[in-house]
PDB file of C-alpha atoms in Angstrom:
ATOM      1  CA  MET A 730      -3.305  69.379 -24.139  1.00 62.00           C
ATOM      2  CA  ASN A 731      -4.930  73.011 -22.083  1.00 68.00           C
ATOM      3  CA  SER A 732      -4.674  73.354 -18.122  1.00 73.00           C
ATOM      4  CA  ASN A 733      -7.957  72.011 -17.473  1.00 75.00           C
ATOM      5  CA  GLN A 734      -7.274  68.910 -19.120  1.00 71.00           C
ATOM      6  CA  ILE A 735      -3.862  67.978 -17.825  1.00 65.00           C
ATOM      7  CA  PHE A 736      -5.761  68.670 -14.306  1.00 70.00           C
ATOM      8  CA  SER A 737      -8.622  66.496 -15.189  1.00 70.00           C
ATOM      9  CA  THR A 738      -6.892  64.179 -16.720  1.00 64.00           C
ATOM     10  CA  LEU A 739      -4.073  63.754 -13.741  1.00 64.00           C
ATOM     11  CA  SER A 740      -6.473  64.090 -11.069  1.00 70.00           C
ATOM     12  CA  ALA A 741      -8.618  60.939 -12.169  1.00 65.00           C
ATOM     13  CA  GLY A 742      -5.719  59.175 -12.977  1.00 59.00           C
ATOM     14  CA  ILE A 743      -4.001  59.389  -9.694  1.00 65.00           C
ATOM     15  CA  ALA A 744      -7.643  58.397  -7.836  1.00 67.00           C
ATOM     16  CA  PHE A 745      -8.924  55.938  -9.561  1.00 61.00           C
ATOM     17  CA  THR A 746      -6.033  54.351 -12.002  1.00 64.00           C
ATOM     18  CA  GLY A 747      -3.192  54.981  -9.806  1.00 63.00           C
ATOM     19  CA  ILE A 748      -4.050  54.856  -5.621  1.00 74.00           C
ATOM     20  CA  ALA A 749      -7.654  53.018  -6.064  1.00 76.00           C
ATOM     21  CA  ALA A 750      -6.349  50.546  -8.353  1.00 79.00           C
ATOM     22  CA  GLY A 751      -3.063  50.054  -7.068  1.00 80.00           C
ATOM     23  CA  PHE A 752      -3.905  49.775  -3.497  1.00 86.00           C
ATOM     24  CA  VAL A 753      -6.885  46.967  -4.655  1.00 86.00           C
ATOM     25  CA  GLU A 754      -5.151  44.811  -6.647  1.00 88.00           C
ATOM     26  CA  GLU A 755      -1.939  44.265  -4.098  1.00 88.00           C
ATOM     27  CA  MET A 756      -4.285  43.716  -1.135  1.00 89.00           C
ATOM     28  CA  VAL A 757      -5.983  40.760  -3.272  1.00 88.00           C
ATOM     29  CA  PHE A 758      -3.129  39.177  -4.746  1.00 91.00           C
ATOM     30  CA  ARG A 759      -0.361  40.398  -1.987  1.00 90.00           C
ATOM     31  CA  GLY A 760      -2.175  40.739   0.952  1.00 89.00           C
ATOM     32  CA  VAL A 761      -5.065  37.839   0.840  1.00 91.00           C
ATOM     33  CA  ILE A 762      -3.833  34.899  -1.679  1.00 92.00           C
ATOM     34  CA  LEU A 763      -0.064  35.458  -1.354  1.00 93.00           C
ATOM     35  CA  ASN A 764      -0.958  35.340   2.821  1.00 90.00           C
ATOM     36  CA  LEU A 765      -3.601  32.297   2.964  1.00 93.00           C
ATOM     37  CA  LEU A 766      -0.874  30.139   0.445  1.00 94.00           C
ATOM     38  CA  LYS A 767       1.977  30.599   2.425  1.00 91.00           C
ATOM     39  CA  GLU A 768      -0.212  29.292   5.647  1.00 90.00           C
ATOM     40  CA  LYS A 769      -0.753  26.827   3.334  1.00 92.00           C
ATOM     41  CA  TRP A 770       1.629  25.564   1.118  1.00 93.00           C
ATOM     42  CA  ASN A 771       5.334  27.665   0.804  1.00 90.00           C
ATOM     43  CA  ILE A 772       6.886  31.362   0.081  1.00 88.00           C
ATOM     44  CA  LYS A 773       7.462  30.050  -3.424  1.00 89.00           C
ATOM     45  CA  VAL A 774       4.084  28.709  -4.466  1.00 92.00           C
ATOM     46  CA  ALA A 775       2.570  31.981  -2.264  1.00 92.00           C
ATOM     47  CA  VAL A 776       4.478  34.204  -4.547  1.00 92.00           C
ATOM     48  CA  LEU A 777       4.533  32.699  -8.055  1.00 93.00           C
ATOM     49  CA  ILE A 778       0.511  31.628  -8.144  1.00 95.00           C
ATOM     50  CA  PRO A 779      -0.655  34.716  -7.686  1.00 94.00           C
ATOM     51  CA  SER A 780       1.490  36.191  -9.477  1.00 95.00           C
ATOM     52  CA  VAL A 781       0.063  34.655 -12.547  1.00 95.00           C
ATOM     53  CA  LEU A 782      -3.203  35.048 -11.885  1.00 94.00           C
ATOM     54  CA  PHE A 783      -2.433  38.916 -11.382  1.00 92.00           C
ATOM     55  CA  GLY A 784      -1.022  38.080 -15.304  1.00 92.00           C
ATOM     56  CA  LEU A 785      -4.157  36.791 -16.497  1.00 93.00           C
ATOM     57  CA  VAL A 786      -6.299  39.189 -14.975  1.00 90.00           C
ATOM     58  CA  HIS A 787      -4.656  41.778 -16.975  1.00 87.00           C
ATOM     59  CA  ILE A 788      -5.450  39.555 -19.896  1.00 89.00           C
ATOM     60  CA  ILE A 789      -9.271  39.212 -19.508  1.00 86.00           C
ATOM     61  CA  GLY A 790     -11.872  41.095 -21.600  1.00 83.00           C
ATOM     62  CA  MET A 791      -9.108  42.246 -24.139  1.00 83.00           C
ATOM     63  CA  ASP A 792      -9.039  41.484 -27.828  1.00 87.00           C
ATOM     64  CA  PHE A 793      -5.718  40.755 -28.296  1.00 86.00           C
ATOM     65  CA  SER A 794      -3.817  38.424 -30.324  1.00 86.00           C
ATOM     66  CA  ILE A 795      -1.873  35.357 -28.741  1.00 88.00           C
ATOM     67  CA  ILE A 796       1.386  36.797 -28.790  1.00 85.00           C
ATOM     68  CA  SER A 797       0.304  39.976 -27.239  1.00 83.00           C
ATOM     69  CA  SER A 798      -1.986  37.999 -24.754  1.00 88.00           C
ATOM     70  CA  LEU A 799       1.688  35.902 -23.826  1.00 88.00           C
ATOM     71  CA  LEU A 800       3.861  38.947 -22.970  1.00 87.00           C
ATOM     72  CA  VAL A 801       0.930  40.230 -21.271  1.00 87.00           C
ATOM     73  CA  LEU A 802       1.280  37.052 -18.672  1.00 91.00           C
ATOM     74  CA  ILE A 803       4.670  36.833 -18.632  1.00 89.00           C
ATOM     75  CA  ALA A 804       5.020  40.203 -18.037  1.00 88.00           C
ATOM     76  CA  GLY A 805       2.424  40.877 -15.301  1.00 91.00           C
ATOM     77  CA  THR A 806       3.755  37.655 -13.486  1.00 93.00           C
ATOM     78  CA  MET A 807       6.927  38.960 -13.323  1.00 90.00           C
ATOM     79  CA  VAL A 808       5.740  42.251 -12.416  1.00 91.00           C
ATOM     80  CA  GLY A 809       3.779  40.208  -9.686  1.00 93.00           C
ATOM     81  CA  ILE A 810       6.545  38.812  -8.158  1.00 92.00           C
ATOM     82  CA  MET A 811       8.424  41.708  -8.197  1.00 88.00           C
ATOM     83  CA  PHE A 812       5.288  43.447  -5.987  1.00 91.00           C
ATOM     84  CA  SER A 813       5.112  40.417  -3.826  1.00 92.00           C
ATOM     85  CA  MET A 814       9.177  40.793  -3.510  1.00 87.00           C
ATOM     86  CA  VAL A 815       8.842  44.066  -2.312  1.00 88.00           C
ATOM     87  CA  ALA A 816       5.933  43.140   0.272  1.00 90.00           C
ATOM     88  CA  ILE A 817       8.052  40.567   1.557  1.00 88.00           C
ATOM     89  CA  GLU A 818      10.972  42.096   2.283  1.00 85.00           C
ATOM     90  CA  SER A 819       9.343  45.545   3.409  1.00 85.00           C
ATOM     91  CA  GLY A 820       6.796  42.909   5.733  1.00 88.00           C
ATOM     92  CA  SER A 821       3.780  44.957   3.976  1.00 89.00           C
ATOM     93  CA  VAL A 822       2.086  44.867   1.600  1.00 89.00           C
ATOM     94  CA  TRP A 823       0.917  48.737   2.218  1.00 90.00           C
ATOM     95  CA  ASN A 824       5.123  49.512   0.574  1.00 87.00           C
ATOM     96  CA  SER A 825       4.131  47.048  -2.574  1.00 88.00           C
ATOM     97  CA  GLY A 826       0.224  48.754  -2.620  1.00 86.00           C
ATOM     98  CA  ILE A 827       2.944  52.445  -2.787  1.00 87.00           C
ATOM     99  CA  VAL A 828       5.193  50.941  -5.527  1.00 84.00           C
ATOM    100  CA  HIS A 829       2.248  50.076  -7.782  1.00 85.00           C
ATOM    101  CA  SER A 830       0.365  52.788  -7.588  1.00 85.00           C
ATOM    102  CA  LEU A 831       3.274  55.185  -8.637  1.00 82.00           C
ATOM    103  CA  TRP A 832       3.743  52.869 -11.443  1.00 80.00           C
ATOM    104  CA  ASN A 833      -0.070  53.321 -12.275  1.00 79.00           C
ATOM    105  CA  ILE A 834      -0.124  56.835 -11.908  1.00 76.00           C
ATOM    106  CA  LEU A 835       2.765  57.791 -14.148  1.00 73.00           C
ATOM    107  CA  ILE A 836       1.995  54.831 -16.835  1.00 71.00           C
ATOM    108  CA  ILE A 837      -1.017  54.383 -17.268  1.00 69.00           C
ATOM    109  CA  GLY A 838      -2.722  56.712 -15.123  1.00 61.00           C
ATOM    110  CA  GLY A 839      -2.116  60.119 -17.162  1.00 60.00           C
ATOM    111  CA  GLY A 840       1.217  60.991 -16.670  1.00 60.00           C
ATOM    112  CA  LEU A 841       3.408  59.730 -19.337  1.00 62.00           C
ATOM    113  CA  SER A 842       3.063  57.427 -22.415  1.00 61.00           C
ATOM    114  CA  ILE A 843       5.713  55.378 -23.724  1.00 64.00           C
ATOM    115  CA  SER A 844       4.595  53.707 -27.010  1.00 60.00           C
ATOM    116  CA  GLU A 845       4.584  53.729 -31.057  1.00 65.00           C
ATOM    117  CA  LYS A 846       2.614  56.689 -31.466  1.00 68.00           C
ATOM    118  CA  ALA A 847       1.926  60.282 -29.580  1.00 66.00           C
ATOM    119  CA  ASP A 848      -1.007  60.339 -26.726  1.00 67.00           C
ATOM    120  CA  GLU A 849      -3.140  63.734 -26.549  1.00 67.00           C
ATOM    121  CA  TYR A 850      -4.052  62.924 -22.774  1.00 63.00           C
ATOM    122  CA  SER A 851      -0.791  61.969 -21.080  1.00 65.00           C
ATOM    123  CA  VAL A 852       1.070  64.811 -19.792  1.00 63.00           C
ATOM    124  CA  MET A 853       4.000  63.775 -21.139  1.00 64.00           C
ATOM    125  CA  THR A 854       4.859  61.368 -24.385  1.00 68.00           C
ATOM    126  CA  TYR A 855       7.849  59.806 -25.854  1.00 64.00           C
ATOM    127  CA  VAL A 856       7.105  58.453 -29.095  1.00 69.00           C
ATOM    128  CA  LEU A 857       9.062  54.766 -29.791  1.00 70.00           C
ATOM    129  CA  ASP A 858      10.499  54.940 -33.006  1.00 72.00           C
ATOM    130  CA  SER A 859      10.107  51.026 -33.289  1.00 70.00           C
ATOM    131  CA  LYS A 860       7.383  48.756 -34.186  1.00 74.00           C
ATOM    132  CA  ASP A 861       8.747  45.585 -33.393  1.00 74.00           C
ATOM    133  CA  PHE A 862       6.501  43.880 -30.239  1.00 71.00           C
ATOM    134  CA  VAL A 863       9.392  43.234 -28.034  1.00 72.00           C
ATOM    135  CA  PHE A 864      10.342  46.613 -27.629  1.00 76.00           C
ATOM    136  CA  THR A 865       6.349  48.404 -27.603  1.00 73.00           C
ATOM    137  CA  GLY A 866       5.002  45.451 -25.238  1.00 73.00           C
ATOM    138  CA  GLY A 867       2.746  44.970 -28.462  1.00 74.00           C
ATOM    139  CA  GLU A 868      -0.998  45.750 -27.945  1.00 75.00           C
ATOM    140  CA  PHE A 869      -0.400  46.160 -23.708  1.00 76.00           C
ATOM    141  CA  GLY A 870       2.183  48.762 -24.384  1.00 75.00           C
ATOM    142  CA  ILE A 871       5.305  49.452 -22.859  1.00 74.00           C
ATOM    143  CA  GLU A 872       4.252  47.474 -19.210  1.00 80.00           C
ATOM    144  CA  SER A 873       4.513  43.868 -21.381  1.00 81.00           C
ATOM    145  CA  SER A 874       8.347  45.401 -22.748  1.00 82.00           C
ATOM    146  CA  ILE A 875      11.473  43.709 -22.538  1.00 84.00           C
ATOM    147  CA  ILE A 876      12.426  47.039 -21.100  1.00 83.00           C
ATOM    148  CA  ALA A 877      10.206  46.862 -18.303  1.00 84.00           C
ATOM    149  CA  LEU A 878      11.056  42.731 -18.125  1.00 87.00           C
ATOM    150  CA  LEU A 879      14.418  43.961 -17.242  1.00 89.00           C
ATOM    151  CA  GLY A 880      13.107  46.441 -14.912  1.00 86.00           C
ATOM    152  CA  TYR A 881      10.670  43.362 -13.000  1.00 86.00           C
ATOM    153  CA  VAL A 882      13.926  40.968 -13.288  1.00 88.00           C
ATOM    154  CA  ILE A 883      16.293  43.932 -11.851  1.00 90.00           C
ATOM    155  CA  VAL A 884      14.115  45.249  -8.633  1.00 84.00           C
ATOM    156  CA  THR A 885      13.026  41.374  -8.236  1.00 85.00           C
ATOM    157  CA  LEU A 886      16.908  40.208  -7.954  1.00 88.00           C
ATOM    158  CA  ALA A 887      17.347  43.297  -5.415  1.00 87.00           C
ATOM    159  CA  ALA A 888      14.452  42.584  -3.332  1.00 83.00           C
ATOM    160  CA  ILE A 889      15.455  39.013  -3.221  1.00 85.00           C
ATOM    161  CA  CYS A 890      19.293  40.345  -2.128  1.00 87.00           C
ATOM    162  CA  MET A 891      18.189  42.353   0.595  1.00 86.00           C
ATOM    163  CA  ILE A 892      15.692  39.505   1.743  1.00 83.00           C
ATOM    164  CA  LYS A 893      18.973  37.195   2.120  1.00 85.00           C
ATOM    165  CA  LYS A 894      21.082  39.992   3.908  1.00 87.00           C
ATOM    166  CA  LYS A 895      18.240  40.042   6.360  1.00 82.00           C
ATOM    167  CA  ALA A 896      18.284  36.530   6.863  1.00 80.00           C
ATOM    168  CA  LYS A 897      22.319  36.123   7.660  1.00 81.00           C
ATOM    169  CA  VAL A 898      21.778  39.120  10.267  1.00 71.00           C
TER     170      VAL A 898
END
């Protein structure tokens, strides 16, 4: 890509896909839904329901196979739980919004592409030497791969440990 294409891709990715989508999704799923459910039921329900809804939203309108849809539902739910734990641990949905926006900017905003083939619109591309949907994430991409799931679990567990540590103090 030439410099104008790089600037155009990054600025659109940062503004719309990164910041706007990341913060809006966090305000809806963690800011509104999580907090309403936390008041009505308990923290586990408040984390799980919006996280599953978050996963479902990422399937709507997609023409995915059953396996890819299941991967997206699992990955979306796990990343939703991770974002919930970030918001709960930090005490602010703004922090989960920052994490979500940075992720969107990097992965889907044109900063970095990790997939089975090169992406001409990405600033940096890493081509996976695998066709196995477990490693590639299937039709949705690297965000629903086993590698991403492991990352979501690690961040979630770290946040849970930090929450428990704060509760002891």
